[in-house]
Amino acid sequence: MTPSPFRSPRSSDPEVERSMSRTRPAPAPPAGAPSGRPAPRSTRSPAVGIAVVLVVQLMLALDTTIVNVALPRIGSGLRLGPAGLSWVLNAYTLAFGGLLLLGGRLGDTFGRLRVFETGLALFTAASLAGGIADTPGLLIAARTAQGVGAALAAPGVLALLTTNAPDERARHRALALFSAVSIGGSTLGLVLGGLVTEYGTWRWTLFINVPLGLAVLVLARRFVTETPRRPGRFDTVGAVAATGAAVALVGTLTGAPDHGWSSPRTVAGFAVAVVCAVVLVVTERRVSVPLLPPALLRSRRRLGGLAVTTLVFGSQMSIFFLVVQYLQRVLDLSPLYAGLAFVPMTLGIFVMSRVTPRLLARFGQAPLLITGTLGLTISYIWLAGVGTTDSCTAAVLGPLLLNGVSAGLTFMPAASLVVGGVAPGHAGAASGLLQTTQQLGGAVGLAVVVSVYAAGAVPGAFVPGVRAAFLTAGALTVMACLTTVLVLGTGRRSRTGR
């Protein structure tokens, strides 16, 4: 057997290790058994396998925004009104955010690469179906299927990167690339969406995934190695409860700005989410192999990382919504030029992805998170000063560059708090938990920001509402900064402290 191009690090989280010793039903089978480590597929450089996996994360990140700038063309082409267009976005968000925990646990149980490939195949096929859809129902169904495929593939991306890194330094580099691709891909999606909408057809916002998906499916079979499976009975009740809670919460938050926070529909949605969450908690305490291992939530540092991730992602979603609206409605830019305005933000994120691992090794997590969240706060305050007569350069390019640099400094340390020190058998669950938090944080933040914008908006004027909305986003990052100080302190000891 040739040596695997990846090696899984030994967990350094004693809480998770103790949980594994209590809950694992049997020792891992010997090599060659069905649930043991499969033979590696290639002896080539691990960098190739990492690149292949990151392409999928880029596809998933692109899909969160690439359709946004094409919505007006989709509406005119398929005769969709505002309510129908909202479902073109929400169908993907609901399926993706609602099934991430399930996708992570399926990867732990049945093999991360296997579930990753299954999700990618579904995502690619759904992209093709959406691109050729000639009715609103078919397009929304395809977007839902895309979300399901993304939920199966996404936890595998992070799990394959983190569990297979040979050491802590390599894991930090992988996390930095993952963070850069995740956020940079979202901003790049706005550029590509504007480009294909301006010079082609909205259908290419979906077709673009097809050649990429097929290429990755072929390359993954050769360059990416499967990780060990975790044998045991699958937690069906927990899976249903977690999915129900996430779908109910995301769906309710998405519709709350339109229906009202005190409407019966919103209250009922929150009630369903709470009931499902209670069922999940009770179930997870009783089963031998839980969907969400309770030990993952016993680490104060991990909970702090999840809180920071929720707040920062919630604030960042306002950037994509509010700035695009401002550029097109107030400054009257085309979709292409509105997308190009995000290039400084993208560059800032990718530059910092190269620098952040070295900064983390030198200074630790707390100083980076504090600096990054304060930088994000300043960028939102800067954006809150936009006016109706400003140029694009004066209004948004400076704050977007600062936002990108600050985001690049923030996301990787926050992610390392969540997935660092997790035992290999729980890596999929931890990855699913992190990405669920990102999705839910984005949904919560966007719902709050949109509600603030709507409350302060003046009929026929965009700027009054947007100022209050950006200040609200800044308040979220201030809370993230305070959370960092409370959980980690301010010094270098946060890098290694438990």
Tab-separated table of C-alpha atoms in Angstrom:
chain	number	residue	atom	x	y	z
A	1	MET	CA	0.000	0.000	0.000
A	2	THR	CA	1.437	3.385	-0.968
A	3	PRO	CA	1.549	6.048	1.707
A	4	SER	CA	-1.468	8.358	1.913
A	5	PRO	CA	-0.868	11.917	0.732
A	6	PHE	CA	-2.704	13.079	3.840
A	7	ARG	CA	-2.296	12.302	7.521
A	8	SER	CA	-4.848	12.931	10.223
A	9	PRO	CA	-3.487	14.731	13.300
A	10	ARG	CA	-4.094	13.307	16.722
A	11	SER	CA	-6.747	15.224	18.600
A	12	SER	CA	-5.603	17.575	21.311
A	13	ASP	CA	-9.098	18.205	22.727
A	14	PRO	CA	-9.419	16.025	25.871
A	15	GLU	CA	-13.165	16.628	26.126
A	16	VAL	CA	-13.812	15.253	22.672
A	17	GLU	CA	-11.413	12.357	23.256
A	18	ARG	CA	-13.265	11.390	26.452
A	19	SER	CA	-16.557	11.590	24.603
A	20	MET	CA	-15.236	9.317	21.879
A	21	SER	CA	-14.093	6.745	24.397
A	22	ARG	CA	-17.585	6.717	25.922
A	23	THR	CA	-19.619	6.728	22.730
A	24	ARG	CA	-17.590	4.719	20.245
A	25	PRO	CA	-19.356	1.350	20.000
A	26	ALA	CA	-16.345	-0.613	18.906
A	27	PRO	CA	-12.699	-0.127	18.030
A	28	ALA	CA	-11.920	0.816	14.459
A	29	PRO	CA	-11.651	-2.285	12.303
A	30	PRO	CA	-8.285	-3.405	11.056
A	31	ALA	CA	-6.837	-2.196	7.811
A	32	GLY	CA	-8.614	-3.683	4.866
A	33	ALA	CA	-11.965	-3.952	6.635
A	34	PRO	CA	-14.883	-2.172	5.001
A	35	SER	CA	-14.950	0.749	7.437
A	36	GLY	CA	-11.185	1.150	7.793
A	37	ARG	CA	-8.891	3.527	5.945
A	38	PRO	CA	-9.181	2.944	2.205
A	39	ALA	CA	-6.159	2.625	0.075
A	40	PRO	CA	-4.906	5.994	-1.115
A	41	ARG	CA	-5.738	6.968	-4.671
A	42	SER	CA	-2.606	8.804	-5.589
A	43	THR	CA	0.929	9.341	-4.399
A	44	ARG	CA	1.126	12.839	-5.865
A	45	SER	CA	1.568	16.045	-3.899
A	46	PRO	CA	-1.149	16.683	-1.296
A	47	ALA	CA	-1.360	20.231	-2.651
A	48	VAL	CA	-3.219	18.871	-5.684
A	49	GLY	CA	-5.816	17.180	-3.510
A	50	ILE	CA	-6.237	20.308	-1.397
A	51	ALA	CA	-6.699	22.415	-4.534
A	52	VAL	CA	-9.334	20.019	-5.863
A	53	VAL	CA	-11.312	20.205	-2.625
A	54	LEU	CA	-11.044	23.999	-2.466
A	55	VAL	CA	-12.491	24.332	-5.978
A	56	VAL	CA	-15.706	22.853	-4.608
A	57	GLN	CA	-15.753	25.390	-1.775
A	58	LEU	CA	-15.281	28.101	-4.398
A	59	MET	CA	-18.283	26.763	-6.330
A	60	LEU	CA	-20.447	26.758	-3.206
A	61	ALA	CA	-19.319	30.262	-2.235
A	62	LEU	CA	-19.960	31.582	-5.744
A	63	ASP	CA	-23.465	30.200	-5.678
A	64	THR	CA	-24.430	32.214	-2.606
A	65	THR	CA	-24.116	35.490	-4.561
A	66	ILE	CA	-23.729	34.876	-8.291
A	67	VAL	CA	-27.491	34.638	-8.815
A	68	ASN	CA	-28.203	37.862	-6.878
A	69	VAL	CA	-27.239	40.321	-9.595
A	70	ALA	CA	-29.101	38.245	-12.199
A	71	LEU	CA	-32.451	38.369	-10.373
A	72	PRO	CA	-33.938	41.183	-12.509
A	73	ARG	CA	-33.156	39.236	-15.706
A	74	ILE	CA	-34.514	36.005	-14.202
A	75	GLY	CA	-37.707	37.824	-13.250
A	76	SER	CA	-38.274	39.176	-16.741
A	77	GLY	CA	-37.302	35.924	-18.436
A	78	LEU	CA	-39.537	33.628	-16.368
A	79	ARG	CA	-42.169	36.245	-15.433
A	80	LEU	CA	-41.397	36.011	-11.748
A	81	GLY	CA	-42.516	38.690	-9.301
A	82	PRO	CA	-40.662	39.800	-6.153
A	83	ALA	CA	-42.102	36.973	-4.037
A	84	GLY	CA	-41.070	34.335	-6.564
A	85	LEU	CA	-37.613	35.839	-6.969
A	86	SER	CA	-37.081	35.702	-3.219
A	87	TRP	CA	-37.636	31.948	-3.393
A	88	VAL	CA	-34.928	31.602	-6.033
A	89	LEU	CA	-32.561	32.660	-3.234
A	90	ASN	CA	-34.391	31.263	-0.214
A	91	ALA	CA	-34.867	27.739	-1.606
A	92	TYR	CA	-31.089	27.322	-1.779
A	93	THR	CA	-30.515	28.930	1.622
A	94	LEU	CA	-33.135	26.790	3.377
A	95	ALA	CA	-31.868	23.493	1.988
A	96	PHE	CA	-28.198	24.371	2.479
A	97	GLY	CA	-28.487	25.763	6.003
A	98	GLY	CA	-31.004	23.157	7.129
A	99	LEU	CA	-29.049	20.066	6.123
A	100	LEU	CA	-25.440	20.976	6.969
A	101	LEU	CA	-25.369	19.167	10.319
A	102	LEU	CA	-26.824	16.083	8.675
A	103	GLY	CA	-24.276	16.290	5.869
A	104	GLY	CA	-21.413	16.494	8.341
A	105	ARG	CA	-22.542	13.457	10.301
A	106	LEU	CA	-23.211	11.422	7.160
A	107	GLY	CA	-19.595	12.043	6.188
A	108	ASP	CA	-18.319	10.830	9.558
A	109	THR	CA	-20.456	7.688	9.330
A	110	PHE	CA	-20.232	6.662	5.678
A	111	GLY	CA	-16.989	8.297	4.542
A	112	ARG	CA	-16.386	11.988	3.941
A	113	LEU	CA	-15.142	11.650	0.401
A	114	ARG	CA	-18.059	9.421	-0.569
A	115	VAL	CA	-20.644	11.887	0.790
A	116	PHE	CA	-18.631	14.801	-0.645
A	117	GLU	CA	-18.737	13.258	-4.120
A	118	THR	CA	-22.440	12.441	-3.817
A	119	GLY	CA	-23.247	16.014	-2.835
A	120	LEU	CA	-21.094	17.451	-5.612
A	121	ALA	CA	-22.744	15.220	-8.220
A	122	LEU	CA	-26.198	16.352	-7.056
A	123	PHE	CA	-25.112	20.000	-6.992
A	124	THR	CA	-23.725	19.749	-10.536
A	125	ALA	CA	-26.821	18.016	-11.919
A	126	ALA	CA	-29.096	20.548	-10.208
A	127	SER	CA	-27.071	23.415	-11.700
A	128	LEU	CA	-27.638	21.972	-15.163
A	129	ALA	CA	-31.353	21.537	-14.458
A	130	GLY	CA	-31.641	25.110	-13.202
A	131	GLY	CA	-29.849	26.463	-16.238
A	132	ILE	CA	-32.319	24.843	-18.646
A	133	ALA	CA	-35.415	25.486	-16.492
A	134	ASP	CA	-38.220	27.137	-18.445
A	135	THR	CA	-40.710	27.595	-15.597
A	136	PRO	CA	-40.411	29.193	-12.146
A	137	GLY	CA	-41.280	25.898	-10.435
A	138	LEU	CA	-38.465	24.002	-12.148
A	139	LEU	CA	-35.936	26.717	-11.314
A	140	ILE	CA	-36.921	26.807	-7.634
A	141	ALA	CA	-36.853	22.995	-7.456
A	142	ALA	CA	-33.370	23.002	-9.005
A	143	ARG	CA	-32.184	25.614	-6.515
A	144	THR	CA	-33.513	23.446	-3.682
A	145	ALA	CA	-31.616	20.442	-5.044
A	146	GLN	CA	-28.498	22.609	-5.304
A	147	GLY	CA	-28.850	23.424	-1.616
A	148	VAL	CA	-29.182	19.739	-0.698
A	149	GLY	CA	-26.078	18.879	-2.710
A	150	ALA	CA	-24.160	21.770	-1.174
A	151	ALA	CA	-25.122	20.645	2.341
A	152	LEU	CA	-23.724	17.179	1.636
A	153	ALA	CA	-20.509	18.440	0.030
A	154	ALA	CA	-19.637	21.458	2.204
A	155	PRO	CA	-18.825	19.691	5.519
A	156	GLY	CA	-16.580	17.307	3.605
A	157	VAL	CA	-14.540	20.207	2.250
A	158	LEU	CA	-13.489	21.485	5.654
A	159	ALA	CA	-13.228	18.020	7.214
A	160	LEU	CA	-10.961	16.744	4.431
A	161	LEU	CA	-8.765	19.818	4.814
A	162	THR	CA	-8.457	19.792	8.615
A	163	THR	CA	-8.303	16.097	9.466
A	164	ASN	CA	-5.762	15.386	6.750
A	165	ALA	CA	-3.353	18.221	7.512
A	166	PRO	CA	-0.063	16.695	8.715
A	167	ASP	CA	0.503	19.275	11.476
A	168	GLU	CA	-0.900	22.414	13.092
A	169	ARG	CA	0.908	24.753	10.728
A	170	ALA	CA	-0.481	22.960	7.679
A	171	ARG	CA	-3.962	23.011	9.202
A	172	HIS	CA	-3.712	26.777	9.720
A	173	ARG	CA	-2.706	27.261	6.083
A	174	ALA	CA	-5.625	25.112	4.950
A	175	LEU	CA	-8.038	27.055	7.164
A	176	ALA	CA	-6.719	30.350	5.791
A	177	LEU	CA	-7.280	29.166	2.222
A	178	PHE	CA	-10.724	27.869	3.147
A	179	SER	CA	-11.664	31.233	4.688
A	180	ALA	CA	-10.303	33.161	1.717
A	181	VAL	CA	-12.160	30.997	-0.783
A	182	SER	CA	-15.378	31.134	1.251
A	183	ILE	CA	-15.582	34.914	1.548
A	184	GLY	CA	-13.570	35.822	-1.535
A	185	GLY	CA	-15.701	33.441	-3.586
A	186	SER	CA	-18.851	35.208	-2.454
A	187	THR	CA	-17.517	38.572	-3.624
A	188	LEU	CA	-16.191	37.014	-6.828
A	189	GLY	CA	-19.693	35.672	-7.426
A	190	LEU	CA	-20.981	39.233	-7.676
A	191	VAL	CA	-18.369	40.035	-10.328
A	192	LEU	CA	-19.021	36.895	-12.380
A	193	GLY	CA	-22.776	37.283	-11.981
A	194	GLY	CA	-22.599	40.813	-13.336
A	195	LEU	CA	-20.291	39.744	-16.169
A	196	VAL	CA	-22.404	36.863	-17.477
A	197	THR	CA	-25.627	38.825	-16.981
A	198	GLU	CA	-24.283	41.845	-18.849
A	199	TYR	CA	-22.804	39.997	-21.827
A	200	GLY	CA	-24.645	36.688	-21.862
A	201	THR	CA	-27.658	35.158	-20.177
A	202	TRP	CA	-28.638	34.647	-16.552
A	203	ARG	CA	-28.604	30.890	-17.227
A	204	TRP	CA	-24.800	30.913	-17.145
A	205	THR	CA	-24.908	31.817	-13.465
A	206	LEU	CA	-25.972	28.169	-13.068
A	207	PHE	CA	-24.255	26.550	-16.063
A	208	ILE	CA	-20.852	27.720	-14.783
A	209	ASN	CA	-20.977	25.011	-12.112
A	210	VAL	CA	-21.342	22.148	-14.589
A	211	PRO	CA	-17.831	21.980	-16.131
A	212	LEU	CA	-16.231	22.744	-12.769
A	213	GLY	CA	-18.246	20.039	-11.017
A	214	LEU	CA	-17.486	17.392	-13.639
A	215	ALA	CA	-13.766	18.205	-13.569
A	216	VAL	CA	-13.613	17.980	-9.771
A	217	LEU	CA	-15.495	14.665	-9.733
A	218	VAL	CA	-12.886	13.192	-12.078
A	219	LEU	CA	-9.897	14.655	-10.215
A	220	ALA	CA	-11.220	13.772	-6.761
A	221	ARG	CA	-11.268	10.087	-7.681
A	222	ARG	CA	-7.547	10.302	-8.375
A	223	PHE	CA	-6.067	12.836	-5.976
A	224	VAL	CA	-8.239	12.948	-2.837
A	225	THR	CA	-7.987	10.170	-0.269
A	226	GLU	CA	-10.916	8.932	1.801
A	227	THR	CA	-10.760	9.329	5.575
A	228	PRO	CA	-11.668	6.601	8.084
A	229	ARG	CA	-15.339	6.039	8.752
A	230	ARG	CA	-16.790	6.042	12.242
A	231	PRO	CA	-18.879	2.885	12.622
A	232	GLY	CA	-22.064	2.964	14.622
A	233	ARG	CA	-25.804	3.356	14.407
A	234	PHE	CA	-26.956	6.502	12.626
A	235	ASP	CA	-28.942	8.997	14.725
A	236	THR	CA	-32.100	9.297	12.606
A	237	VAL	CA	-34.209	11.159	15.186
A	238	GLY	CA	-31.422	13.648	15.818
A	239	ALA	CA	-30.994	14.182	12.082
A	240	VAL	CA	-34.699	14.925	11.595
A	241	ALA	CA	-34.800	17.224	14.642
A	242	ALA	CA	-31.660	19.139	13.634
A	243	THR	CA	-32.884	19.555	10.069
A	244	GLY	CA	-36.308	20.704	11.264
A	245	ALA	CA	-34.821	23.225	13.692
A	246	ALA	CA	-32.426	24.679	11.122
A	247	VAL	CA	-34.990	24.853	8.301
A	248	ALA	CA	-37.612	26.421	10.579
A	249	LEU	CA	-35.147	28.984	11.929
A	250	VAL	CA	-33.657	29.954	8.554
A	251	GLY	CA	-37.085	30.081	6.908
A	252	THR	CA	-38.553	32.199	9.690
A	253	LEU	CA	-35.635	34.624	9.726
A	254	THR	CA	-35.735	34.944	5.951
A	255	GLY	CA	-39.423	35.854	5.940
A	256	ALA	CA	-39.556	37.914	9.152
A	257	PRO	CA	-38.683	41.288	7.531
A	258	ASP	CA	-41.616	40.853	5.114
A	259	HIS	CA	-44.198	39.291	7.445
A	260	GLY	CA	-43.261	41.185	10.613
A	261	TRP	CA	-41.460	39.931	13.708
A	262	SER	CA	-44.681	39.625	15.712
A	263	SER	CA	-46.841	38.085	12.976
A	264	PRO	CA	-48.436	34.657	13.682
A	265	ARG	CA	-46.373	33.133	10.881
A	266	THR	CA	-43.096	34.331	12.384
A	267	VAL	CA	-44.025	33.321	15.930
A	268	ALA	CA	-45.123	29.869	14.742
A	269	GLY	CA	-41.860	29.417	12.844
A	270	PHE	CA	-39.776	30.237	15.900
A	271	ALA	CA	-41.922	27.886	17.999
A	272	VAL	CA	-41.294	25.003	15.585
A	273	ALA	CA	-37.551	25.719	15.687
A	274	VAL	CA	-37.542	25.686	19.505
A	275	VAL	CA	-39.508	22.415	19.712
A	276	CYS	CA	-37.163	20.722	17.239
A	277	ALA	CA	-34.141	22.034	19.141
A	278	VAL	CA	-35.477	20.621	22.421
A	279	VAL	CA	-36.059	17.231	20.769
A	280	LEU	CA	-32.497	17.362	19.420
A	281	VAL	CA	-30.976	18.102	22.833
A	282	VAL	CA	-32.939	15.316	24.551
A	283	THR	CA	-32.104	12.823	21.799
A	284	GLU	CA	-28.402	13.637	21.704
A	285	ARG	CA	-28.076	12.885	25.415
A	286	ARG	CA	-29.494	9.387	25.006
A	287	VAL	CA	-27.995	7.954	21.814
A	288	SER	CA	-24.600	6.264	21.681
A	289	VAL	CA	-23.487	7.972	18.452
A	290	PRO	CA	-25.113	11.430	18.433
A	291	LEU	CA	-25.521	13.601	15.356
A	292	LEU	CA	-23.979	16.508	17.276
A	293	PRO	CA	-21.593	15.144	19.933
A	294	PRO	CA	-22.300	17.062	23.173
A	295	ALA	CA	-18.574	17.203	23.918
A	296	LEU	CA	-18.136	19.599	21.000
A	297	LEU	CA	-20.149	22.179	22.933
A	298	ARG	CA	-18.338	21.768	26.257
A	299	SER	CA	-15.308	23.764	25.183
A	300	ARG	CA	-15.542	27.439	26.141
A	301	ARG	CA	-13.155	28.363	23.340
A	302	ARG	CA	-15.208	26.502	20.749
A	303	LEU	CA	-18.406	28.197	21.911
A	304	GLY	CA	-16.606	31.533	21.715
A	305	GLY	CA	-15.491	30.775	18.165
A	306	LEU	CA	-19.059	29.878	17.193
A	307	ALA	CA	-20.378	33.119	18.710
A	308	VAL	CA	-17.789	35.244	16.886
A	309	THR	CA	-18.531	33.414	13.624
A	310	THR	CA	-22.274	34.020	14.029
A	311	LEU	CA	-21.856	37.743	14.677
A	312	VAL	CA	-19.279	38.377	11.953
A	313	PHE	CA	-21.134	36.425	9.269
A	314	GLY	CA	-24.322	38.209	10.281
A	315	SER	CA	-22.644	41.556	9.719
A	316	GLN	CA	-20.970	40.537	6.457
A	317	MET	CA	-24.250	39.587	4.795
A	318	SER	CA	-25.235	43.253	4.987
A	319	ILE	CA	-22.321	44.112	2.702
A	320	PHE	CA	-23.601	42.011	-0.185
A	321	PHE	CA	-27.206	43.135	0.193
A	322	LEU	CA	-26.826	46.831	0.991
A	323	VAL	CA	-23.831	47.771	-1.158
A	324	VAL	CA	-25.245	46.114	-4.291
A	325	GLN	CA	-28.542	47.936	-3.716
A	326	TYR	CA	-26.743	51.251	-3.178
A	327	LEU	CA	-24.559	50.920	-6.265
A	328	GLN	CA	-27.430	50.015	-8.584
A	329	ARG	CA	-30.285	52.080	-7.122
A	330	VAL	CA	-28.462	55.231	-6.012
A	331	LEU	CA	-25.353	55.393	-8.202
A	332	ASP	CA	-27.144	53.728	-11.147
A	333	LEU	CA	-24.317	51.300	-11.934
A	334	SER	CA	-24.852	48.275	-14.163
A	335	PRO	CA	-24.703	44.767	-12.640
A	336	LEU	CA	-21.185	44.327	-14.031
A	337	TYR	CA	-19.780	47.515	-12.531
A	338	ALA	CA	-21.611	46.892	-9.274
A	339	GLY	CA	-19.845	43.530	-9.103
A	340	LEU	CA	-16.454	45.018	-10.013
A	341	ALA	CA	-16.747	47.393	-7.061
A	342	PHE	CA	-16.156	44.363	-4.820
A	343	VAL	CA	-12.739	43.581	-6.355
A	344	PRO	CA	-10.830	45.513	-3.621
A	345	MET	CA	-12.640	43.509	-0.963
A	346	THR	CA	-11.758	40.251	-2.718
A	347	LEU	CA	-8.101	41.252	-3.057
A	348	GLY	CA	-7.922	42.196	0.615
A	349	ILE	CA	-9.276	38.798	1.645
A	350	PHE	CA	-6.896	36.813	-0.552
A	351	VAL	CA	-3.826	38.825	0.472
A	352	MET	CA	-4.628	38.332	4.146
A	353	SER	CA	-5.139	34.596	3.595
A	354	ARG	CA	-1.418	34.392	2.832
A	355	VAL	CA	-0.407	36.469	5.850
A	356	THR	CA	-2.813	35.361	8.574
A	357	PRO	CA	-1.282	31.899	9.294
A	358	ARG	CA	2.078	33.518	10.074
A	359	LEU	CA	0.422	36.201	12.189
A	360	LEU	CA	-1.525	33.533	14.059
A	361	ALA	CA	1.645	31.586	14.827
A	362	ARG	CA	3.290	34.717	16.182
A	363	PHE	CA	0.498	36.530	18.026
A	364	GLY	CA	-2.262	33.988	18.673
A	365	GLN	CA	-5.977	34.114	17.986
A	366	ALA	CA	-7.188	36.878	20.308
A	367	PRO	CA	-5.095	39.790	18.925
A	368	LEU	CA	-6.048	38.878	15.357
A	369	LEU	CA	-9.750	38.574	16.158
A	370	ILE	CA	-9.782	41.844	18.101
A	371	THR	CA	-7.955	43.717	15.332
A	372	GLY	CA	-10.100	42.158	12.610
A	373	THR	CA	-13.446	42.831	14.259
A	374	LEU	CA	-12.472	46.427	15.046
A	375	GLY	CA	-11.450	46.892	11.407
A	376	LEU	CA	-14.813	45.524	10.285
A	377	THR	CA	-16.564	47.946	12.643
A	378	ILE	CA	-14.687	50.915	11.174
A	379	SER	CA	-15.578	49.791	7.637
A	380	TYR	CA	-19.295	49.730	8.499
A	381	ILE	CA	-19.145	53.171	10.119
A	382	TRP	CA	-17.353	54.414	6.994
A	383	LEU	CA	-20.063	52.924	4.759
A	384	ALA	CA	-22.767	54.511	6.917
A	385	GLY	CA	-21.592	57.894	5.624
A	386	VAL	CA	-22.504	57.238	1.981
A	387	GLY	CA	-24.462	59.931	0.153
A	388	THR	CA	-26.516	60.292	-2.996
A	389	THR	CA	-23.921	62.428	-4.787
A	390	ASP	CA	-20.815	60.376	-3.979
A	391	SER	CA	-18.834	58.602	-6.660
A	392	CYS	CA	-18.283	54.866	-6.445
A	393	THR	CA	-14.608	55.431	-5.593
A	394	ALA	CA	-15.371	57.857	-2.783
A	395	ALA	CA	-18.340	55.927	-1.410
A	396	VAL	CA	-17.384	52.265	-1.243
A	397	LEU	CA	-13.944	51.292	-2.557
A	398	GLY	CA	-12.043	52.379	0.555
A	399	PRO	CA	-14.374	50.788	3.116
A	400	LEU	CA	-14.674	47.613	1.037
A	401	LEU	CA	-10.879	47.245	0.925
A	402	LEU	CA	-10.695	47.720	4.698
A	403	ASN	CA	-13.545	45.259	5.133
A	404	GLY	CA	-11.771	42.635	3.027
A	405	VAL	CA	-8.483	42.969	4.920
A	406	SER	CA	-10.301	42.803	8.256
A	407	ALA	CA	-12.432	39.831	7.202
A	408	GLY	CA	-9.321	37.982	6.055
A	409	LEU	CA	-7.808	38.608	9.477
A	410	THR	CA	-10.910	37.359	11.306
A	411	PHE	CA	-12.395	34.270	9.686
A	412	MET	CA	-9.430	31.907	9.843
A	413	PRO	CA	-8.716	32.381	13.605
A	414	ALA	CA	-12.436	32.039	14.358
A	415	ALA	CA	-12.640	28.825	12.325
A	416	SER	CA	-9.547	27.438	14.056
A	417	LEU	CA	-11.257	27.897	17.425
A	418	VAL	CA	-14.161	25.740	16.253
A	419	VAL	CA	-12.383	22.900	14.431
A	420	GLY	CA	-9.028	22.960	16.223
A	421	GLY	CA	-8.341	20.018	18.527
A	422	VAL	CA	-11.297	17.976	17.264
A	423	ALA	CA	-10.796	14.220	17.113
A	424	PRO	CA	-10.795	12.821	13.545
A	425	GLY	CA	-14.003	10.888	14.208
A	426	HIS	CA	-15.867	14.124	14.970
A	427	ALA	CA	-14.334	16.325	12.261
A	428	GLY	CA	-17.364	16.112	9.982
A	429	ALA	CA	-19.722	17.051	12.807
A	430	ALA	CA	-17.504	19.994	13.792
A	431	SER	CA	-17.281	21.155	10.176
A	432	GLY	CA	-21.039	20.901	9.774
A	433	LEU	CA	-21.507	22.818	13.025
A	434	LEU	CA	-19.183	25.622	11.880
A	435	GLN	CA	-20.856	25.980	8.499
A	436	THR	CA	-24.339	25.758	10.001
A	437	THR	CA	-23.337	28.603	12.302
A	438	GLN	CA	-22.134	30.598	9.301
A	439	GLN	CA	-25.426	30.066	7.471
A	440	LEU	CA	-27.609	30.771	10.499
A	441	GLY	CA	-25.494	33.770	11.475
A	442	GLY	CA	-25.831	35.168	7.976
A	443	ALA	CA	-29.599	34.628	8.018
A	444	VAL	CA	-30.023	36.213	11.459
A	445	GLY	CA	-27.793	39.175	10.641
A	446	LEU	CA	-29.395	39.844	7.273
A	447	ALA	CA	-32.897	39.633	8.756
A	448	VAL	CA	-31.982	42.128	11.489
A	449	VAL	CA	-30.184	44.502	9.112
A	450	VAL	CA	-33.016	44.429	6.540
A	451	SER	CA	-35.560	45.101	9.289
A	452	VAL	CA	-33.547	48.105	10.511
A	453	TYR	CA	-33.222	49.354	6.942
A	454	ALA	CA	-36.962	49.017	6.322
A	455	ALA	CA	-37.805	50.814	9.572
A	456	GLY	CA	-35.580	53.789	8.721
A	457	ALA	CA	-36.267	53.985	5.005
A	458	VAL	CA	-37.995	56.999	3.477
A	459	PRO	CA	-40.278	56.333	0.469
A	460	GLY	CA	-38.319	57.027	-2.693
A	461	ALA	CA	-35.007	57.421	-0.826
A	462	PHE	CA	-32.499	54.647	-0.130
A	463	VAL	CA	-29.785	56.339	1.923
A	464	PRO	CA	-31.606	57.114	5.234
A	465	GLY	CA	-32.397	53.455	5.873
A	466	VAL	CA	-29.020	52.173	4.758
A	467	ARG	CA	-27.115	54.331	7.242
A	468	ALA	CA	-28.919	52.802	10.202
A	469	ALA	CA	-28.475	49.335	8.707
A	470	PHE	CA	-24.690	49.690	8.376
A	471	LEU	CA	-24.430	50.983	11.938
A	472	THR	CA	-26.363	47.900	13.048
A	473	ALA	CA	-23.835	45.708	11.233
A	474	GLY	CA	-21.092	47.589	13.068
A	475	ALA	CA	-22.796	46.867	16.376
A	476	LEU	CA	-22.647	43.140	15.579
A	477	THR	CA	-18.873	43.269	15.048
A	478	VAL	CA	-18.428	45.239	18.283
A	479	MET	CA	-20.233	42.378	20.032
A	480	ALA	CA	-17.874	39.929	18.297
A	481	CYS	CA	-14.886	41.887	19.593
A	482	LEU	CA	-16.254	41.897	23.144
A	483	THR	CA	-16.948	38.158	22.923
A	484	THR	CA	-13.320	37.569	21.942
A	485	VAL	CA	-12.049	39.559	24.919
A	486	LEU	CA	-14.374	37.778	27.350
A	487	VAL	CA	-13.555	34.270	26.105
A	488	LEU	CA	-9.896	34.543	25.085
A	489	GLY	CA	-8.572	37.655	26.757
A	490	THR	CA	-6.272	39.900	24.761
A	491	GLY	CA	-2.899	38.143	24.700
A	492	ARG	CA	-0.868	35.503	22.934
A	493	ARG	CA	-1.897	32.775	25.389
A	494	SER	CA	-5.135	32.370	23.409
A	495	ARG	CA	-3.226	30.540	20.707
A	496	THR	CA	-2.688	27.455	22.776
A	497	GLY	CA	-4.888	27.838	25.794
A	498	ARG	CA	-7.889	25.615	26.258
